[in-house]
């Protein structure tokens, strides 16, 4: 009985081992783990833009100064006040200027009296010389005195006009209709205009139109023209996107640590006056846009296989080709290429993207591209291989940490 039980157990074990062996030989081969991160080609809109940072400024701003020195006696305009042309902004103490005016007026009166005396002397000498009582030399002398008196009167009148102008300039008036965006003066402060004109106020003509002055590198300016749409945001209204247009491309280049930039002026409507002078704007100058194109991820153009993957790709390309000179040329091109081809096709640069081939070997596809941004690049043509919407292209290699 015991022998029969052992025989049955041995038979069952044999059947199990036979079944396990059959399953082992008939099981599907294991799938190798993915080595690459891939993204599918798709269709959709794409826009190419230049990113830059700029500062909002009024279209026209006027600095109001003074031509005379003195102490501020009265201030009639403050920050954010709206002013009209000719409106008094402040007054300087006129005491010294009034005293100067009285002084030159007195000098003018003295010069006019001297002129009257010289004119009377000249007229009398003319009569006396006609009667033979004095010489011609005395008449010439009186003529010179009359001319000097006239010059002294002209000088005194000019000094009087200058003193009167200085007195008038002690009243500072607005040169335009606008709004005060800066005030650098207060009552009791002394203004000295000896060497340079002091900056008292800065007035903006109209804040309903603004400008953004932004610096763009020389690599991007070739495609910027007036009239292009500019979208921008400011920190004060981070959930709102504003829009303007390129108004001017300034030819005055600036160089900072070897980087050459140009100033782009953007015209911005500001009817509600939400945007304020001095705000920092993050701008996007839209160079081109298309509504429906075949898009590949821009990251796919940056992927480069390593040396082992290149060799595997060369071997695969050689094995898949018919025996001729072409396989050698293809192998040499793949072996010596750095991933970005230098030749052009139909006036466009030819680049390379990669898909996952058999046995996780990257397969190269030569393509031409159009407009691009940081996320998408327009696929305009496929010169080798075959790519269509939905195909997966390699964007990067999956590291060991990605598989955990």
Short mmCIF file of C-alpha atoms in Angstrom, two decimals:
data_model
loop_
_atom_site.label_atom_id
_atom_site.label_comp_id
_atom_site.label_asym_id
_atom_site.label_seq_id
_atom_site.Cartn_x
_atom_site.Cartn_y
_atom_site.Cartn_z
CA UNK A 1 0.00 0.00 0.00
CA UNK A 2 2.79 2.30 0.90
CA UNK A 3 4.60 1.50 -2.37
CA UNK A 4 1.45 2.29 -4.36
CA UNK A 5 1.13 5.70 -2.70
CA UNK A 6 4.73 6.52 -3.50
CA UNK A 7 4.14 5.48 -7.11
CA UNK A 8 1.12 7.76 -7.43
CA UNK A 9 3.03 10.70 -5.91
CA UNK A 10 5.88 10.17 -8.34
CA UNK A 11 3.45 10.10 -11.28
CA UNK A 12 1.78 13.38 -10.17
CA UNK A 13 5.19 15.03 -9.74
CA UNK A 14 6.19 13.89 -13.22
CA UNK A 15 3.00 15.36 -14.71
CA UNK A 16 3.59 18.69 -12.91
CA UNK A 17 7.19 18.86 -14.05
CA UNK A 18 6.18 18.06 -17.61
CA UNK A 19 3.54 20.80 -17.56
CA UNK A 20 5.97 23.31 -16.10
CA UNK A 21 8.51 22.43 -18.74
CA UNK A 22 5.97 22.85 -21.51
CA UNK A 23 4.93 26.25 -20.16
CA UNK A 24 8.57 27.30 -19.89
CA UNK A 25 9.30 26.45 -23.53
CA UNK A 26 6.05 27.97 -24.88
CA UNK A 27 6.01 31.22 -22.81
CA UNK A 28 6.39 34.50 -24.78
CA UNK A 29 9.85 36.10 -24.63
CA UNK A 30 10.14 38.79 -21.93
CA UNK A 31 9.55 42.36 -23.03
CA UNK A 32 12.67 44.49 -22.53
CA UNK A 33 12.10 47.55 -20.33
CA UNK A 34 11.60 50.87 -22.06
CA UNK A 35 14.82 52.86 -22.38
CA UNK A 36 13.38 56.10 -23.77
CA UNK A 37 10.73 58.65 -22.99
CA UNK A 38 8.56 59.23 -26.07
CA UNK A 39 5.90 61.75 -27.10
CA UNK A 40 3.42 61.42 -29.96
CA UNK A 41 3.32 63.73 -32.96
CA UNK A 42 0.03 65.60 -33.22
CA UNK A 43 -1.74 68.33 -35.17
CA UNK A 44 -2.69 71.71 -33.79
CA UNK A 45 -1.90 75.42 -33.64
CA UNK A 46 1.61 76.74 -33.10
CA UNK A 47 3.07 80.20 -32.56
CA UNK A 48 6.67 81.36 -32.60
CA UNK A 49 7.47 84.18 -30.21
CA UNK A 50 10.42 86.10 -28.78
CA UNK A 51 10.43 86.37 -24.99
CA UNK A 52 11.78 89.52 -23.37
CA UNK A 53 11.36 91.67 -20.29
CA UNK A 54 10.58 95.37 -20.53
CA UNK A 55 9.36 98.37 -18.57
CA UNK A 56 6.13 100.30 -19.06
CA UNK A 57 6.62 104.00 -19.71
CA UNK A 58 4.43 106.94 -20.76
CA UNK A 59 4.54 107.74 -24.46
CA UNK A 60 5.52 111.35 -23.65
CA UNK A 61 7.01 112.50 -20.36
CA UNK A 62 8.21 116.03 -19.63
CA UNK A 63 10.73 117.01 -16.96
CA UNK A 64 9.84 120.37 -15.41
CA UNK A 65 12.79 122.35 -14.02
CA UNK A 66 13.67 125.93 -13.17
CA UNK A 67 16.09 128.44 -14.63
CA UNK A 68 16.39 130.46 -11.42
CA UNK A 69 17.47 129.69 -7.87
CA UNK A 70 15.43 130.30 -4.78
CA UNK A 71 13.43 128.83 -1.92
CA UNK A 72 10.11 127.09 -2.62
CA UNK A 73 7.43 129.38 -1.23
CA UNK A 74 4.29 127.56 -2.39
CA UNK A 75 3.53 124.17 -3.98
CA UNK A 76 0.26 123.69 -5.85
CA UNK A 77 0.67 120.24 -7.46
CA UNK A 78 1.38 116.85 -5.95
CA UNK A 79 1.76 113.22 -7.05
CA UNK A 80 -0.96 111.94 -9.40
CA UNK A 81 -2.54 115.40 -9.81
CA UNK A 82 -3.91 116.15 -13.25
CA UNK A 83 -2.71 119.52 -14.52
CA UNK A 84 -3.44 121.70 -17.53
CA UNK A 85 -1.08 123.70 -19.69
CA UNK A 86 -0.18 126.96 -17.98
CA UNK A 87 -1.33 125.84 -14.53
CA UNK A 88 0.91 127.00 -11.66
CA UNK A 89 2.81 124.11 -10.12
CA UNK A 90 4.89 125.99 -7.53
CA UNK A 91 6.26 129.44 -6.69
CA UNK A 92 9.76 130.37 -5.59
CA UNK A 93 10.40 133.18 -3.11
CA UNK A 94 10.66 136.27 -5.40
CA UNK A 95 12.28 138.67 -2.88
CA UNK A 96 15.81 138.51 -4.31
CA UNK A 97 14.53 138.59 -7.88
CA UNK A 98 12.33 141.62 -7.17
CA UNK A 99 15.28 143.43 -5.60
CA UNK A 100 17.40 142.64 -8.64
CA UNK A 101 14.64 143.96 -10.91
CA UNK A 102 14.41 147.25 -8.97
CA UNK A 103 18.19 147.60 -9.18
CA UNK A 104 18.34 147.26 -12.96
CA UNK A 105 15.28 149.49 -13.35
CA UNK A 106 17.17 152.20 -11.44
CA UNK A 107 20.19 151.66 -13.68
CA UNK A 108 17.91 152.03 -16.70
CA UNK A 109 16.53 155.32 -15.37
CA UNK A 110 20.07 156.60 -14.80
CA UNK A 111 21.11 155.56 -18.31
CA UNK A 112 18.08 157.30 -19.83
CA UNK A 113 18.94 160.49 -17.91
CA UNK A 114 22.50 160.28 -19.20
CA UNK A 115 21.15 159.83 -22.70
CA UNK A 116 18.98 162.95 -22.38
CA UNK A 117 21.98 164.96 -21.17
CA UNK A 118 24.21 163.67 -24.00
CA UNK A 119 21.54 164.42 -26.59
CA UNK A 120 21.11 168.01 -25.27
CA UNK A 121 24.88 168.57 -25.27
CA UNK A 122 25.19 167.31 -28.84
CA UNK A 123 22.34 169.53 -30.09
CA UNK A 124 23.85 172.61 -28.40
CA UNK A 125 27.31 171.90 -29.80
CA UNK A 126 25.88 171.62 -33.29
CA UNK A 127 24.40 175.10 -33.01
CA UNK A 128 27.65 176.51 -31.56
CA UNK A 129 29.86 175.07 -34.25
CA UNK A 130 27.59 176.62 -36.88
CA UNK A 131 28.20 180.02 -35.26
CA UNK A 132 31.93 179.35 -35.05
CA UNK A 133 32.19 179.34 -31.27
CA UNK A 134 33.56 175.77 -30.92
CA UNK A 135 35.59 173.44 -33.06
CA UNK A 136 34.50 170.38 -35.01
CA UNK A 137 36.48 168.26 -32.53
CA UNK A 138 34.13 169.27 -29.70
CA UNK A 139 31.11 168.23 -31.80
CA UNK A 140 32.70 164.82 -32.54
CA UNK A 141 33.34 164.33 -28.82
CA UNK A 142 29.72 165.06 -27.97
CA UNK A 143 28.64 162.62 -30.71
CA UNK A 144 30.70 159.85 -29.10
CA UNK A 145 29.17 160.64 -25.70
CA UNK A 146 25.68 160.44 -27.21
CA UNK A 147 26.42 157.04 -28.79
CA UNK A 148 27.79 155.73 -25.47
CA UNK A 149 24.69 156.95 -23.64
CA UNK A 150 22.42 155.18 -26.14
CA UNK A 151 24.42 151.93 -25.67
CA UNK A 152 24.15 152.27 -21.89
CA UNK A 153 20.38 152.58 -22.21
CA UNK A 154 20.19 149.49 -24.44
CA UNK A 155 22.29 147.53 -21.91
CA UNK A 156 20.14 148.66 -18.99
CA UNK A 157 16.96 147.71 -20.87
CA UNK A 158 18.36 144.21 -21.63
CA UNK A 159 19.27 143.74 -17.97
CA UNK A 160 15.79 144.88 -16.98
CA UNK A 161 14.19 142.40 -19.40
CA UNK A 162 16.40 139.59 -18.03
CA UNK A 163 15.53 140.47 -14.45
CA UNK A 164 11.83 140.58 -15.33
CA UNK A 165 12.12 137.18 -17.05
CA UNK A 166 13.82 135.68 -13.98
CA UNK A 167 11.04 137.06 -11.80
CA UNK A 168 8.43 135.53 -14.11
CA UNK A 169 10.33 132.20 -14.04
CA UNK A 170 10.00 132.07 -10.27
CA UNK A 171 6.43 130.91 -10.98
CA UNK A 172 6.73 127.35 -12.35
CA UNK A 173 3.89 126.44 -14.74
CA UNK A 174 2.93 123.23 -16.47
CA UNK A 175 4.06 123.09 -20.11
CA UNK A 176 1.47 120.42 -21.09
CA UNK A 177 -1.84 118.87 -20.14
CA UNK A 178 -0.95 115.75 -18.17
CA UNK A 179 -0.56 114.04 -14.83
CA UNK A 180 2.19 114.37 -12.22
CA UNK A 181 4.08 111.07 -11.96
CA UNK A 182 7.04 112.41 -9.95
CA UNK A 183 7.65 115.32 -7.57
CA UNK A 184 11.12 116.05 -6.23
CA UNK A 185 10.50 119.32 -4.37
CA UNK A 186 8.69 120.54 -1.26
CA UNK A 187 7.90 123.82 0.47
CA UNK A 188 10.97 125.37 2.14
CA UNK A 189 13.48 123.53 -0.01
CA UNK A 190 16.16 125.60 -1.70
CA UNK A 191 16.60 125.20 -5.44
CA UNK A 192 20.01 125.92 -6.96
CA UNK A 193 20.12 126.37 -10.73
CA UNK A 194 23.75 127.45 -11.00
CA UNK A 195 25.23 124.54 -12.97
CA UNK A 196 22.29 122.34 -14.05
CA UNK A 197 18.54 122.58 -14.23
CA UNK A 198 16.95 121.00 -11.13
CA UNK A 199 14.29 118.37 -11.79
CA UNK A 200 11.15 119.54 -9.97
CA UNK A 201 8.38 117.50 -11.59
CA UNK A 202 7.96 114.77 -14.21
CA UNK A 203 4.67 115.00 -16.12
CA UNK A 204 3.14 112.34 -18.35
CA UNK A 205 1.08 113.67 -21.21
CA UNK A 206 -1.50 110.85 -21.35
CA UNK A 207 -1.52 107.55 -19.44
CA UNK A 208 -4.22 106.11 -21.68
CA UNK A 209 -1.45 105.15 -24.07
CA UNK A 210 1.74 103.55 -22.82
CA UNK A 211 4.91 102.08 -24.22
CA UNK A 212 7.06 99.09 -23.32
CA UNK A 213 10.79 99.45 -23.89
CA UNK A 214 12.24 95.95 -24.10
CA UNK A 215 15.68 94.67 -25.10
CA UNK A 216 15.88 91.83 -27.64
CA UNK A 217 19.06 89.95 -28.51
CA UNK A 218 20.56 90.22 -31.98
CA UNK A 219 19.68 86.58 -32.67
CA UNK A 220 15.96 87.40 -32.63
CA UNK A 221 15.67 90.89 -34.11
CA UNK A 222 15.89 89.73 -37.72
CA UNK A 223 12.25 88.64 -37.67
CA UNK A 224 10.79 91.58 -35.74
CA UNK A 225 8.91 94.20 -37.78
CA UNK A 226 6.53 97.03 -36.78
CA UNK A 227 2.93 95.94 -36.39
CA UNK A 228 3.56 92.49 -34.91
CA UNK A 229 1.33 91.49 -32.02
CA UNK A 230 2.88 91.53 -28.56
CA UNK A 231 1.27 89.78 -25.60
CA UNK A 232 2.49 90.55 -22.10
CA UNK A 233 1.66 90.25 -18.43
CA UNK A 234 2.55 92.24 -15.32
CA UNK A 235 2.87 91.05 -11.75
CA UNK A 236 0.09 93.35 -10.55
CA UNK A 237 -2.43 91.53 -12.80
CA UNK A 238 -0.87 88.10 -13.16
CA UNK A 239 -4.16 86.50 -14.28
CA UNK A 240 -4.62 88.97 -17.16
CA UNK A 241 -2.85 88.97 -20.51
CA UNK A 242 -2.53 92.35 -22.21
CA UNK A 243 -1.85 93.01 -25.86
CA UNK A 244 0.08 95.63 -27.82
CA UNK A 245 1.92 96.04 -31.12
CA UNK A 246 5.53 96.60 -32.11
CA UNK A 247 5.78 100.33 -32.77
CA UNK A 248 9.50 100.86 -33.38
CA UNK A 249 12.73 98.97 -33.85
CA UNK A 250 15.59 101.20 -32.69
CA UNK A 251 18.90 100.83 -34.47
CA UNK A 252 20.92 101.97 -31.46
CA UNK A 253 22.52 98.71 -30.31
CA UNK A 254 23.81 98.12 -26.79
CA UNK A 255 26.47 95.62 -25.76
CA UNK A 256 26.60 94.11 -22.28
CA UNK A 257 29.32 91.53 -21.58
CA UNK A 258 29.49 90.64 -25.25
CA UNK A 259 25.70 90.28 -25.69
CA UNK A 260 24.31 92.71 -28.28
CA UNK A 261 20.70 93.83 -27.80
CA UNK A 262 18.34 96.23 -29.54
CA UNK A 263 15.50 98.25 -28.04
CA UNK A 264 12.01 97.34 -29.24
CA UNK A 265 9.26 99.88 -28.47
CA UNK A 266 5.78 98.37 -28.01
CA UNK A 267 2.67 100.55 -28.24
CA UNK A 268 0.11 99.62 -25.56
CA UNK A 269 -3.48 100.90 -25.20
CA UNK A 270 -4.36 101.69 -21.58
CA UNK A 271 -7.86 103.16 -21.70
CA UNK A 272 -8.73 102.08 -18.16
CA UNK A 273 -5.30 103.22 -16.88
CA UNK A 274 -4.72 99.96 -15.02
CA UNK A 275 -1.14 99.80 -16.25
CA UNK A 276 1.19 102.13 -14.36
CA UNK A 277 4.55 103.66 -15.33
CA UNK A 278 7.50 101.57 -14.19
CA UNK A 279 5.72 98.18 -14.15
CA UNK A 280 7.80 95.24 -15.39
CA UNK A 281 6.24 93.50 -18.39
CA UNK A 282 6.98 89.91 -19.44
CA UNK A 283 6.52 90.18 -23.19
CA UNK A 284 6.01 87.68 -25.99
CA UNK A 285 6.48 89.15 -29.46
CA UNK A 286 4.54 86.86 -31.81
CA UNK A 287 6.65 86.39 -34.95
CA UNK A 288 4.51 83.79 -36.74
CA UNK A 289 1.50 81.64 -35.99
CA UNK A 290 -0.29 78.79 -37.81
CA UNK A 291 -3.64 77.24 -36.98
CA UNK A 292 -3.22 73.57 -37.96
CA UNK A 293 0.16 71.95 -38.53
CA UNK A 294 1.91 68.67 -37.77
CA UNK A 295 3.76 69.29 -34.51
CA UNK A 296 6.65 67.41 -32.98
CA UNK A 297 7.96 68.09 -29.47
CA UNK A 298 10.90 70.49 -29.53
CA UNK A 299 12.68 68.28 -27.01
CA UNK A 300 12.90 65.57 -29.66
CA UNK A 301 15.32 67.73 -31.67
CA UNK A 302 17.68 67.87 -28.70
CA UNK A 303 17.91 64.10 -28.14
CA UNK A 304 21.22 62.54 -29.17
CA UNK A 305 21.94 58.79 -28.92
CA UNK A 306 25.12 57.73 -27.18
CA UNK A 307 28.01 55.97 -28.91
CA UNK A 308 26.70 52.40 -28.37
CA UNK A 309 23.27 53.39 -29.67
CA UNK A 310 24.89 55.01 -32.71
CA UNK A 311 26.81 51.83 -33.47
CA UNK A 312 23.64 49.76 -33.10
CA UNK A 313 21.85 52.16 -35.42
CA UNK A 314 24.65 51.91 -37.98
CA UNK A 315 24.52 48.11 -37.84
CA UNK A 316 20.74 48.14 -38.23
CA UNK A 317 20.92 50.56 -41.17
CA UNK A 318 23.62 48.46 -42.86
CA UNK A 319 21.72 45.17 -42.35
CA UNK A 320 18.48 46.65 -43.67
CA UNK A 321 20.07 47.98 -46.88
CA UNK A 322 20.75 46.06 -50.08
CA UNK A 323 24.43 45.34 -50.84
CA UNK A 324 25.68 48.46 -52.64
CA UNK A 325 27.64 51.62 -52.00
CA UNK A 326 24.65 53.15 -50.25
CA UNK A 327 24.99 51.17 -46.98
CA UNK A 328 28.59 52.29 -46.57
CA UNK A 329 27.65 55.92 -47.21
CA UNK A 330 24.75 55.66 -44.77
CA UNK A 331 26.91 54.02 -42.14
CA UNK A 332 29.64 56.65 -42.52
CA UNK A 333 27.08 59.48 -42.31
CA UNK A 334 25.58 58.06 -39.14
CA UNK A 335 28.98 57.32 -37.64
CA UNK A 336 30.40 60.82 -38.23
CA UNK A 337 27.26 62.87 -37.69
CA UNK A 338 26.82 64.83 -34.43
CA UNK A 339 23.05 64.65 -34.58
CA UNK A 340 22.40 67.93 -36.42
CA UNK A 341 23.09 67.74 -40.14
CA UNK A 342 24.84 70.71 -41.71
CA UNK A 343 23.43 70.26 -45.18
CA UNK A 344 20.20 71.92 -46.28
CA UNK A 345 17.20 70.66 -48.15
CA UNK A 346 15.10 73.03 -50.30
CA UNK A 347 16.59 76.00 -48.48
CA UNK A 348 15.83 74.55 -45.03
CA UNK A 349 18.09 72.98 -42.45
CA UNK A 350 17.82 69.23 -42.20
CA UNK A 351 17.57 67.91 -38.65
CA UNK A 352 17.17 64.47 -37.16
CA UNK A 353 14.61 62.95 -34.81
CA UNK A 354 14.57 59.42 -33.45
CA UNK A 355 11.94 56.75 -32.92
CA UNK A 356 12.29 53.48 -31.01
CA UNK A 357 13.08 50.64 -33.39
CA UNK A 358 13.46 46.92 -32.90
CA UNK A 359 15.26 45.81 -29.74
CA UNK A 360 15.07 49.36 -28.33
CA UNK A 361 17.50 50.65 -30.97
CA UNK A 362 16.89 54.31 -31.93
CA UNK A 363 15.90 54.77 -35.55
CA UNK A 364 16.85 58.07 -37.24
CA UNK A 365 14.51 60.21 -39.38
CA UNK A 366 15.76 63.23 -41.31
CA UNK A 367 13.21 66.07 -41.22
CA UNK A 368 12.80 69.72 -42.10
CA UNK A 369 11.05 72.04 -39.68
CA UNK A 370 9.29 75.41 -39.69
CA UNK A 371 8.32 77.73 -36.87
CA UNK A 372 9.05 76.62 -33.33
CA UNK A 373 8.70 77.51 -29.68
CA UNK A 374 9.94 75.92 -26.48
CA UNK A 375 7.22 73.24 -26.59
CA UNK A 376 6.40 72.47 -30.22
CA UNK A 377 8.16 72.60 -33.60
CA UNK A 378 6.37 72.51 -36.95
CA UNK A 379 7.26 69.43 -38.99
CA UNK A 380 7.32 70.55 -42.64
CA UNK A 381 8.83 67.51 -44.32
CA UNK A 382 10.31 64.02 -43.82
CA UNK A 383 13.36 63.31 -45.99
CA UNK A 384 14.13 59.82 -44.70
CA UNK A 385 12.03 57.38 -42.74
CA UNK A 386 8.32 57.81 -42.20
CA UNK A 387 6.58 60.00 -39.64
CA UNK A 388 2.91 60.85 -39.23
CA UNK A 389 0.53 62.07 -36.57
CA UNK A 390 0.44 59.64 -33.66
CA UNK A 391 3.98 58.28 -34.12
CA UNK A 392 6.13 58.33 -31.01
CA UNK A 393 9.45 60.21 -31.12
CA UNK A 394 12.16 60.03 -28.46
CA UNK A 395 12.52 63.12 -26.26
CA UNK A 396 14.99 61.79 -23.69
CA UNK A 397 16.57 58.68 -22.23
CA UNK A 398 14.90 57.06 -19.20
CA UNK A 399 17.40 56.94 -16.37
CA UNK A 400 17.45 54.21 -13.74
CA UNK A 401 15.72 56.49 -11.23
CA UNK A 402 12.76 56.87 -13.66
CA UNK A 403 12.11 53.13 -13.57
CA UNK A 404 11.74 52.93 -9.79
#
